[in-house]
Rosetta silent file (secondary structure, phi, psi, omega in degrees, C-alpha in Angstrom):
SEQUENCE: MLSRTLITAAAHASTLHIQLSTSIISLTSPFTRASLRTLQNAIIAHATTSKTPVTPGEVNAAVLVPLCNVDGVPGVLLELRGGKLRSHAGEVSFPGGRVDPADASFLAAALRETQEEVGLDHRQIDILGQFGPPEQSLMGLRVWPYVGFVYPRGSHHTDTGSLDDPLPSISLSSLTISQAEVATVFHLPLSAFTSPARIRPDMFRAASPYWAIDVSDLVEGFEGVNDPSGHSGVSGGKEGRLEVWGLTGWYMSLLMRILKVYT
SCORE:     score description
SCORE:     0.000 S_00000001
   1 L     0.000  139.057  173.199  175.177  188.108  115.820 S_00000001
   2 L   -81.850  117.752 -177.154  172.635  185.434  114.934 S_00000001
   3 L  -115.197  125.781  179.315  170.889  186.706  111.815 S_00000001
   4 L    52.502   41.986  179.769  167.670  185.176  110.519 S_00000001
   5 E  -112.594  129.916 -179.910  168.250  182.102  112.652 S_00000001
   6 E   -90.807  121.556  177.467  165.353  180.218  114.187 S_00000001
   7 E  -106.382  127.681  179.422  165.982  179.100  117.758 S_00000001
   8 E  -121.010  134.044 -179.437  163.661  176.465  119.178 S_00000001
   9 E  -152.475  153.016  178.257  163.646  175.392  122.817 S_00000001
  10 E   -93.058  136.398  177.172  161.363  173.722  125.325 S_00000001
  11 E  -154.091  127.084  178.049  160.281  175.708  128.372 S_00000001
  12 L    52.223   45.286  176.515  157.489  175.063  130.863 S_00000001
  13 L    65.150   10.609  176.174  156.053  172.300  128.654 S_00000001
  14 E  -117.772  158.847  177.616  155.699  174.738  125.759 S_00000001
  15 E  -107.044  125.389  179.720  157.868  175.127  122.688 S_00000001
  16 E   -94.262  135.514  173.429  159.275  178.567  121.972 S_00000001
  17 E  -126.666  102.741  179.965  159.920  179.699  118.450 S_00000001
  18 E  -125.008  125.616 -178.178  161.697  183.045  118.381 S_00000001
  19 E  -101.350  129.718  175.837  163.462  184.282  115.292 S_00000001
  20 E   -91.571  124.137 -176.887  166.392  186.660  115.533 S_00000001
  21 L  -122.290 -173.489 -177.109  166.403  189.048  112.599 S_00000001
  22 L   -74.378  126.083 -178.865  168.299  192.101  111.469 S_00000001
  23 L   -72.314  153.965  177.698  168.116  194.952  113.967 S_00000001
  24 L   -79.610  -12.116  172.658  167.095  198.449  112.901 S_00000001
  25 L  -132.176  163.171  178.369  170.203  199.782  114.686 S_00000001
  26 L   -70.819  139.680  176.790  173.702  198.389  115.143 S_00000001
  27 L   -93.816   -3.185 -176.490  174.206  196.178  118.194 S_00000001
  28 L  -123.484  -28.847  178.202  177.973  196.714  118.185 S_00000001
  29 L   -82.654  150.425 -178.265  178.646  200.275  117.003 S_00000001
  30 L   -59.036  151.489  172.680  178.205  203.116  119.523 S_00000001
  31 L   -58.971  141.224  174.688  174.864  204.879  119.799 S_00000001
  32 E  -127.069  170.442  175.610  174.677  207.958  117.587 S_00000001
  33 H   -62.964  -32.911  178.408  172.089  210.678  117.240 S_00000001
  34 H   -67.032  -44.293 -178.960  170.957  208.943  114.057 S_00000001
  35 H   -69.298  -33.581  176.032  170.479  205.566  115.753 S_00000001
  36 H   -66.936  -36.640  177.298  168.635  207.193  118.662 S_00000001
  37 H   -64.649  -40.925  177.197  166.312  208.910  116.190 S_00000001
  38 H   -61.691  -44.869  179.390  165.634  205.539  114.538 S_00000001
  39 H   -63.900  -43.582 -179.939  164.916  203.980  117.929 S_00000001
  40 H   -61.427  -42.352  178.461  162.675  206.861  118.972 S_00000001
  41 H   -62.763  -37.951  179.123  160.627  206.571  115.775 S_00000001
  42 H   -67.544  -38.675  178.426  160.211  202.836  116.383 S_00000001
  43 H   -66.244  -41.937  178.682  159.038  203.441  119.965 S_00000001
  44 H   -61.584  -44.221  179.001  156.549  206.069  118.773 S_00000001
  45 H   -62.870  -39.672  177.967  155.205  203.676  116.146 S_00000001
  46 H   -66.333  -38.665 -175.957  154.880  200.930  118.763 S_00000001
  47 H   -64.322  -29.075 -178.670  153.138  203.275  121.212 S_00000001
  48 L   -67.745  -17.770 -179.558  150.321  204.000  118.768 S_00000001
  49 L  -110.898    3.137 -174.600  149.278  200.344  119.000 S_00000001
  50 L  -134.130   29.031 -179.522  149.905  199.723  122.702 S_00000001
  51 L   -67.956  134.982 -179.591  148.268  202.582  124.589 S_00000001
  52 L  -125.234  124.268  178.788  147.067  201.555  128.038 S_00000001
  53 L   -70.967  152.559  175.856  144.713  203.703  130.117 S_00000001
  54 L   -79.497  129.928 -178.968  145.555  204.458  133.732 S_00000001
  55 L   -89.743  120.160  179.494  143.267  202.545  136.097 S_00000001
  56 L   -57.463  136.491  178.007  141.928  204.705  138.960 S_00000001
  57 L    85.498   -9.464  179.752  142.999  203.431  142.358 S_00000001
  58 L   -80.514  143.607  177.551  145.771  201.237  141.005 S_00000001
  59 L   -85.492  127.924 -174.271  149.260  201.594  142.516 S_00000001
  60 E  -113.779  153.341  172.385  151.773  202.556  139.840 S_00000001
  61 E  -135.295  161.912  178.993  155.539  202.394  139.455 S_00000001
  62 E  -139.668  142.172  179.819  157.832  203.653  136.725 S_00000001
  63 E  -129.580  156.916  175.850  161.244  202.487  135.523 S_00000001
  64 E  -111.882  130.808  170.528  163.881  203.833  133.169 S_00000001
  65 E   -93.859   97.380 -170.694  165.615  201.659  130.581 S_00000001
  66 E   -89.262   99.160  175.400  168.893  203.621  130.482 S_00000001
  67 E   -75.418  148.305 -179.339  170.687  203.105  127.186 S_00000001
  68 E  -164.314  160.487  166.772  174.302  204.248  127.107 S_00000001
  69 E   -98.033  135.781  172.542  177.696  203.867  125.506 S_00000001
  70 E  -130.112  117.670 -175.172  180.459  202.505  127.735 S_00000001
  71 L    54.008   37.825  177.697  183.937  202.471  126.198 S_00000001
  72 L    77.425    8.579 -178.763  182.262  202.929  122.822 S_00000001
  73 E  -108.325  126.763  179.888  180.009  199.876  123.264 S_00000001
  74 E   -77.633  141.483  179.935  176.212  200.332  123.117 S_00000001
  75 E  -174.230 -161.154 -176.328  174.173  198.743  125.872 S_00000001
  76 E  -124.990  136.946  175.206  171.899  199.103  128.872 S_00000001
  77 E   -86.899  123.133 -178.125  172.745  200.242  132.401 S_00000001
  78 E  -126.011  159.571  179.611  171.315  197.782  134.934 S_00000001
  79 E  -112.458  149.632  161.560  171.298  197.452  138.717 S_00000001
  80 E  -104.381  117.085 -172.882  171.786  194.572  141.085 S_00000001
  81 E   -65.635  146.772 -177.319  169.362  195.397  143.868 S_00000001
  82 L   -68.356  148.861 -176.697  170.705  195.775  147.398 S_00000001
  83 L   -72.249  -11.277 -178.094  170.363  192.935  149.881 S_00000001
  84 L   -91.353   -2.602 -179.775  168.708  195.130  152.525 S_00000001
  85 L   -72.932  150.206  179.822  165.577  195.803  150.446 S_00000001
  86 L   -73.701  -24.702  178.359  162.316  194.232  151.568 S_00000001
  87 L  -139.033  151.627  175.600  161.575  193.065  148.004 S_00000001
  88 L    66.983   14.106  179.162  163.610  192.205  144.885 S_00000001
  89 L   -59.066  135.247  177.862  166.889  192.005  146.844 S_00000001
  90 L    79.184    3.192  179.673  169.645  190.463  144.720 S_00000001
  91 L   -96.549  152.619  172.847  167.678  190.807  141.475 S_00000001
  92 E   -81.095  134.991 -177.554  168.741  192.562  138.311 S_00000001
  93 E  -152.844  171.612  169.551  166.500  195.521  137.571 S_00000001
  94 L   -86.164  159.114  167.950  166.137  198.917  135.955 S_00000001
  95 L   -64.084  141.710  178.683  166.314  202.086  138.027 S_00000001
  96 E   152.217  178.864 -179.747  162.819  203.022  139.165 S_00000001
  97 E   174.071 -165.998 -175.536  160.141  202.553  141.776 S_00000001
  98 E   -63.051  141.450  175.359  156.750  203.494  143.099 S_00000001
  99 L   -78.174  123.880  179.170  155.090  206.684  141.851 S_00000001
 100 L   -90.495  155.064  177.635  154.695  209.140  144.744 S_00000001
 101 L   -57.509  -28.565 -178.694  151.806  211.628  145.053 S_00000001
 102 L   -78.759  -12.004 -179.929  154.325  214.470  144.693 S_00000001
 103 L   -71.851  133.479 -178.309  155.555  213.200  141.305 S_00000001
 104 L   -70.199  -23.870 -177.883  154.279  215.311  138.414 S_00000001
 105 L  -162.937  172.262  175.112  154.040  212.264  136.139 S_00000001
 106 H   -63.214  -41.408  178.212  155.061  208.629  135.818 S_00000001
 107 H   -60.826  -42.261  178.808  158.131  209.774  133.872 S_00000001
 108 H   -59.680  -36.905  178.083  159.009  212.211  136.668 S_00000001
 109 H   -65.556  -43.511  179.157  158.882  209.286  139.102 S_00000001
 110 H   -61.734  -41.427 -179.762  161.227  207.210  136.939 S_00000001
 111 H   -69.755  -38.999  178.465  163.710  210.097  136.699 S_00000001
 112 H   -62.777  -47.365 -178.883  163.515  210.822  140.439 S_00000001
 113 H   -64.745  -36.609  178.536  164.160  207.190  141.328 S_00000001
 114 H   -62.933  -41.839  177.861  167.022  207.017  138.820 S_00000001
 115 H   -66.818  -40.606 -179.466  168.721  209.978  140.451 S_00000001
 116 H   -66.388  -36.340 -172.743  168.182  208.552  143.932 S_00000001
 117 H   -86.952  -40.426 -175.183  169.488  205.103  143.032 S_00000001
 118 H  -127.951    4.294  172.732  172.411  205.763  140.674 S_00000001
 119 L    77.521   17.741  178.818  172.951  209.532  140.823 S_00000001
 120 L   -86.786  121.347  176.862  171.974  210.369  137.246 S_00000001
 121 L   -73.675  145.761 -177.685  170.590  213.890  136.902 S_00000001
 122 H   -60.656  -24.111  179.234  167.569  214.217  134.627 S_00000001
 123 H   -72.948  -12.283  175.694  169.573  216.661  132.485 S_00000001
 124 H   -86.688   -6.440 -169.678  171.890  213.791  131.559 S_00000001
 125 E  -116.104  125.045  175.628  169.031  211.756  130.111 S_00000001
 126 E   -98.594  107.465 -176.986  167.458  212.139  126.685 S_00000001
 127 E   -75.196  127.091 -177.849  164.008  210.509  126.933 S_00000001
 128 E   -99.265  -20.395  177.696  163.147  208.550  123.781 S_00000001
 129 E   148.449  177.068  178.239  159.673  207.392  124.751 S_00000001
 130 E  -115.704  136.846  178.820  157.466  205.016  126.721 S_00000001
 131 L  -125.344  177.292 -177.199  156.690  201.507  125.546 S_00000001
 132 L   173.675 -156.135   16.233  154.518  198.724  126.816 S_00000001
 133 L   -74.870  155.244  176.955  151.909  197.707  127.640 S_00000001
 134 L   -68.015  133.536 -178.943  152.727  198.273  131.331 S_00000001
 135 E  -102.963  162.229  177.637  152.633  195.003  133.248 S_00000001
 136 E   -91.656  131.134  178.085  151.754  194.326  136.860 S_00000001
 137 L   -75.584  169.384  177.798  154.643  193.324  139.107 S_00000001
 138 L   -66.553  -17.638  176.838  154.455  190.444  141.571 S_00000001
 139 L   -87.671    0.332  176.280  154.082  193.110  144.277 S_00000001
 140 L    90.014   10.988  179.173  150.890  194.359  142.592 S_00000001
 141 L   -94.930  139.586  172.769  152.279  197.562  141.068 S_00000001
 142 E   -82.716  116.890 -170.218  151.512  198.584  137.490 S_00000001
 143 E  -104.031  121.744 -177.679  154.983  199.269  136.035 S_00000001
 144 E  -104.251  115.806 -177.428  155.413  201.875  133.276 S_00000001
 145 E   -95.771  136.788  176.197  158.737  201.596  131.358 S_00000001
 146 E  -121.333  149.731  178.603  160.498  204.543  129.690 S_00000001
 147 E  -111.395  134.975  176.556  163.569  204.495  127.455 S_00000001
 148 E  -145.232  158.008  174.656  166.291  207.126  127.652 S_00000001
 149 E  -105.310  134.545 -175.568  169.868  207.669  126.552 S_00000001
 150 E  -100.919  126.094  175.434  172.376  208.606  129.251 S_00000001
 151 L  -100.856  155.318  170.036  175.076  211.221  128.610 S_00000001
 152 L   -61.945  152.407 -179.532  178.108  211.891  130.798 S_00000001
 153 L   -56.491  129.337  176.331  177.524  214.744  133.208 S_00000001
 154 L    86.500   -1.600 -175.725  177.837  218.114  131.467 S_00000001
 155 L  -113.317    3.376 -172.419  177.911  216.779  127.899 S_00000001
 156 L   -55.149  -45.709 -174.107  174.220  216.421  127.045 S_00000001
 157 L  -104.845   20.309 -178.697  173.968  219.447  124.789 S_00000001
 158 L  -102.914   -0.327 -177.506  177.537  219.507  123.514 S_00000001
 159 L   -81.477  102.089  175.378  177.189  216.854  120.794 S_00000001
 160 L  -113.234  176.527  179.925  177.528  218.708  117.518 S_00000001
 161 L    98.858 -156.220 -174.128  178.679  217.467  114.143 S_00000001
 162 L   -67.840  146.559  174.874  177.423  214.531  112.109 S_00000001
 163 L   -63.120  -20.960 -177.685  174.351  212.554  113.129 S_00000001
 164 L   -95.225    2.855  176.129  176.504  209.454  112.692 S_00000001
 165 L   -69.931  139.066  177.303  179.234  210.533  115.133 S_00000001
 166 E   -60.014  137.426  174.727  179.434  208.278  118.218 S_00000001
 167 L   -78.408  155.010 -175.102  177.810  209.788  121.284 S_00000001
 168 L   -64.309  150.026  178.381  180.008  210.103  124.392 S_00000001
 169 L   -89.065  150.528  172.916  180.457  207.168  126.746 S_00000001
 170 L   -95.779  158.803  174.727  179.674  207.231  130.450 S_00000001
 171 L  -107.282  123.464 -179.409  181.986  205.933  133.147 S_00000001
 172 H   -62.131  -29.467 -179.272  180.376  203.529  135.603 S_00000001
 173 H   -71.093  -13.972  179.441  182.794  204.693  138.279 S_00000001
 174 H   -84.158   -8.677 -176.617  181.320  208.202  138.024 S_00000001
 175 L   -79.278  143.783  177.359  177.898  207.045  139.226 S_00000001
 176 L  -102.159  102.812 -172.345  176.783  207.732  142.793 S_00000001
 177 L   -90.350  135.807  174.080  175.081  204.545  143.934 S_00000001
 178 L   -74.860  108.056 -176.337  172.571  204.423  146.789 S_00000001
 179 L   -63.032  -25.372 -178.931  174.121  201.802  149.053 S_00000001
 180 L   -75.155  -24.268 -174.056  170.763  201.182  150.729 S_00000001
 181 L  -114.690  -27.340 -171.224  169.039  200.250  147.471 S_00000001
 182 E  -126.949  126.742  177.045  171.671  199.156  144.955 S_00000001
 183 E   -77.370  -43.353  178.165  174.466  196.618  145.414 S_00000001
 184 E  -165.255  169.093  173.646  176.177  197.498  142.131 S_00000001
 185 E  -123.610  156.359  177.797  175.543  198.616  138.547 S_00000001
 186 E  -151.677  164.572 -177.656  176.786  197.079  135.318 S_00000001
 187 E  -107.395  123.111  177.774  176.630  197.577  131.563 S_00000001
 188 E  -103.189  107.351 -178.993  174.882  194.951  129.429 S_00000001
 189 E   -62.019  146.533  178.402  176.044  195.243  125.794 S_00000001
 190 H   -60.924  -30.573 -179.432  173.332  195.039  123.129 S_00000001
 191 H   -62.670  -21.195  179.782  175.282  192.225  121.473 S_00000001
 192 H   -64.232  -25.163 -175.748  174.477  190.038  124.512 S_00000001
 193 H   -72.735   -8.626  176.767  170.857  189.819  123.386 S_00000001
 194 H  -121.430   15.901 -179.029  171.865  187.621  120.443 S_00000001
 195 L   -89.369  115.760  179.698  174.518  185.502  122.168 S_00000001
 196 L   -58.414  -26.970 -179.469  173.528  181.796  122.291 S_00000001
 197 L   -73.997  -16.859 -175.805  175.757  181.393  125.348 S_00000001
 198 L  -105.691  -35.340 -169.939  173.736  183.996  127.268 S_00000001
 199 E   -88.407  144.508  179.868  170.088  183.699  126.277 S_00000001
 200 E  -137.842  130.976  179.314  167.646  181.165  127.706 S_00000001
 201 E   -69.961  138.314  178.509  163.997  180.748  126.747 S_00000001
 202 E  -144.095  174.575  178.865  161.527  181.422  129.540 S_00000001
 203 E  -121.289  129.770  177.746  157.838  182.180  129.977 S_00000001
 204 E   -88.429  122.675 -177.528  156.514  185.443  131.387 S_00000001
 205 L    53.741   32.840  177.280  153.576  184.837  133.749 S_00000001
 206 L    59.120   22.276 -174.908  153.493  181.269  132.361 S_00000001
 207 L  -135.430  -32.823 -171.437  151.945  182.599  129.164 S_00000001
 208 E  -123.718  128.136 -178.747  154.315  184.625  126.965 S_00000001
 209 E   -74.572  144.874  174.397  157.756  183.540  125.714 S_00000001
 210 E  -155.767  174.773  179.140  160.783  185.765  126.176 S_00000001
 211 E  -105.739  123.187  166.917  164.558  185.458  126.543 S_00000001
 212 E   -84.374  150.357 -173.435  166.265  185.510  129.944 S_00000001
 213 E  -126.463  126.149  178.997  169.894  186.660  129.754 S_00000001
 214 E   -77.310  121.469  179.495  172.837  185.352  131.768 S_00000001
 215 L  -122.527   19.207 -174.115  174.881  188.277  133.154 S_00000001
 216 H   -54.158  -40.114 -175.734  176.859  186.374  135.801 S_00000001
 217 H   -81.535   -8.086 -177.984  180.242  187.346  134.331 S_00000001
 218 H   -93.186  -13.093 -177.376  179.293  191.017  133.974 S_00000001
 219 L  -103.536  114.131 -176.801  178.658  191.644  137.679 S_00000001
 220 L   -60.536  128.882  176.686  181.841  192.094  139.665 S_00000001
 221 L    88.161   -2.730 -179.162  182.115  189.743  142.621 S_00000001
 222 L   -73.324  128.523 -176.494  179.213  187.467  141.629 S_00000001
 223 L  -120.697   13.578  177.816  179.999  183.900  142.692 S_00000001
 224 L   100.886  155.988  179.607  176.750  182.134  141.927 S_00000001
 225 L   -99.694  127.331 -179.392  173.471  181.519  143.682 S_00000001
 226 L   -83.459   84.809 -178.945  173.381  178.619  146.112 S_00000001
 227 L  -133.689   90.934 -175.450  170.076  177.065  145.051 S_00000001
 228 L   -62.047  -19.819  179.993  170.323  173.258  144.782 S_00000001
 229 L   -72.854  -23.876 -178.479  166.789  173.051  143.347 S_00000001
 230 L    78.527    5.406 -178.865  167.890  174.929  140.226 S_00000001
 231 L   -88.771  157.601  176.666  164.706  176.972  140.232 S_00000001
 232 L   -60.696  136.734 -179.519  164.459  180.702  139.698 S_00000001
 233 L  -136.912 -171.559 -176.754  164.775  182.519  143.008 S_00000001
 234 L   -59.180  -33.707 -177.043  165.110  185.923  144.549 S_00000001
 235 L   -85.879   16.259  157.359  168.730  186.150  143.488 S_00000001
 236 L    79.318   58.378  172.907  167.712  186.038  139.897 S_00000001
 237 L   167.348 -172.705  176.824  168.400  182.999  137.797 S_00000001
 238 L  -123.955  148.708  175.531  168.548  179.263  137.316 S_00000001
 239 L    54.512   38.951  175.320  171.295  176.769  138.152 S_00000001
 240 L    84.261    0.915 -178.615  173.324  179.380  140.025 S_00000001
 241 L   -84.440  156.170  168.785  173.311  181.995  137.273 S_00000001
 242 L  -101.524  121.918 -172.616  172.550  185.677  137.645 S_00000001
 243 E  -129.791  153.813  165.198  170.033  186.554  134.950 S_00000001
 244 E   -86.433  109.056 -173.425  167.943  189.358  133.561 S_00000001
 245 L  -145.269 -171.214  178.713  164.587  187.644  133.902 S_00000001
 246 H    58.225 -141.867 -175.959  161.007  188.166  135.103 S_00000001
 247 H   -63.800  -38.999  178.250  159.528  191.600  134.459 S_00000001
 248 H   -63.823  -45.256  177.982  162.928  193.148  133.637 S_00000001
 249 H   -63.389  -38.593  178.615  163.677  190.362  131.168 S_00000001
 250 H   -62.763  -46.584 -179.982  160.220  190.674  129.661 S_00000001
 251 H   -65.243  -37.175  178.016  160.590  194.408  129.080 S_00000001
 252 H   -65.941  -40.538  177.569  164.057  193.943  127.577 S_00000001
 253 H   -64.361  -38.006  178.273  162.730  191.292  125.193 S_00000001
 254 H   -64.238  -42.429  177.860  159.854  193.608  124.254 S_00000001
 255 H   -64.125  -37.442  177.288  162.303  196.430  123.516 S_00000001
 256 H   -66.116  -30.233  174.960  164.376  194.033  121.399 S_00000001
 257 H   -69.174  -38.305  176.958  161.238  193.201  119.438 S_00000001
 258 H   -62.328  -36.621  177.785  160.694  196.920  118.825 S_00000001
 259 L   -79.275   -4.293 -177.797  164.285  197.049  117.541 S_00000001
 260 L    64.136   26.754  168.918  163.535  193.955  115.419 S_00000001
 261 L   -74.621  -41.325  174.589  166.315  192.049  117.131 S_00000001
 262 E  -113.295  149.158  173.013  163.669  189.468  118.070 S_00000001
 263 L  -133.949    0.000    0.000  160.542  188.604  116.129 S_00000001
């Protein structure tokens, strides 16, 4: 991990100065009930300064940032969107989508979409909170992000013992993926967010610096994006890489700031 190291890089004619500092939770040890409590408290504290009112008439969407342990490694469950979608095909994203009139809340929409896309039942997910502010997607939707921890099916309420005991890991092969919407899912370890080989400075909406993350080697079967221009494209990256970038990358960088991984 890069600790208290200042990284400087040029991007879009601006100079980014982002300092990586000591995280409030471990980036390498499995999530525990204690670390989730720490994270939840940090999200609550952040929410008190970032409340955003709902704008009447605006079209809303909601996404879930699904934290999980996989083989004892803490990280985030991400999707590679299916190629048959009308928008965002081939991009890395969180589970989620448009809020329907039948949804009881934005959170309910995020949980419904998560179940439809990757087969996670809401009873497997411990919601830790909502962070933001919610940003507008390129499709014009106001996107509300929620954070939750994912348990294996049937184990949500069975974790007893010490608060510092590792929480159970999920198996990616146990997920039921919607073939129409999702090409594949993968696990992005938290340690990746401080890897110099993975992170690249970028600008969100040409105004705010954040880190894009190279995940090319984490997605099975990815062979690179054929884009001779080297510019960011629908298939999510630069110079042939598959990256967590754009709105997904922005929200991940914001969550890392809440965790004090980035400052």
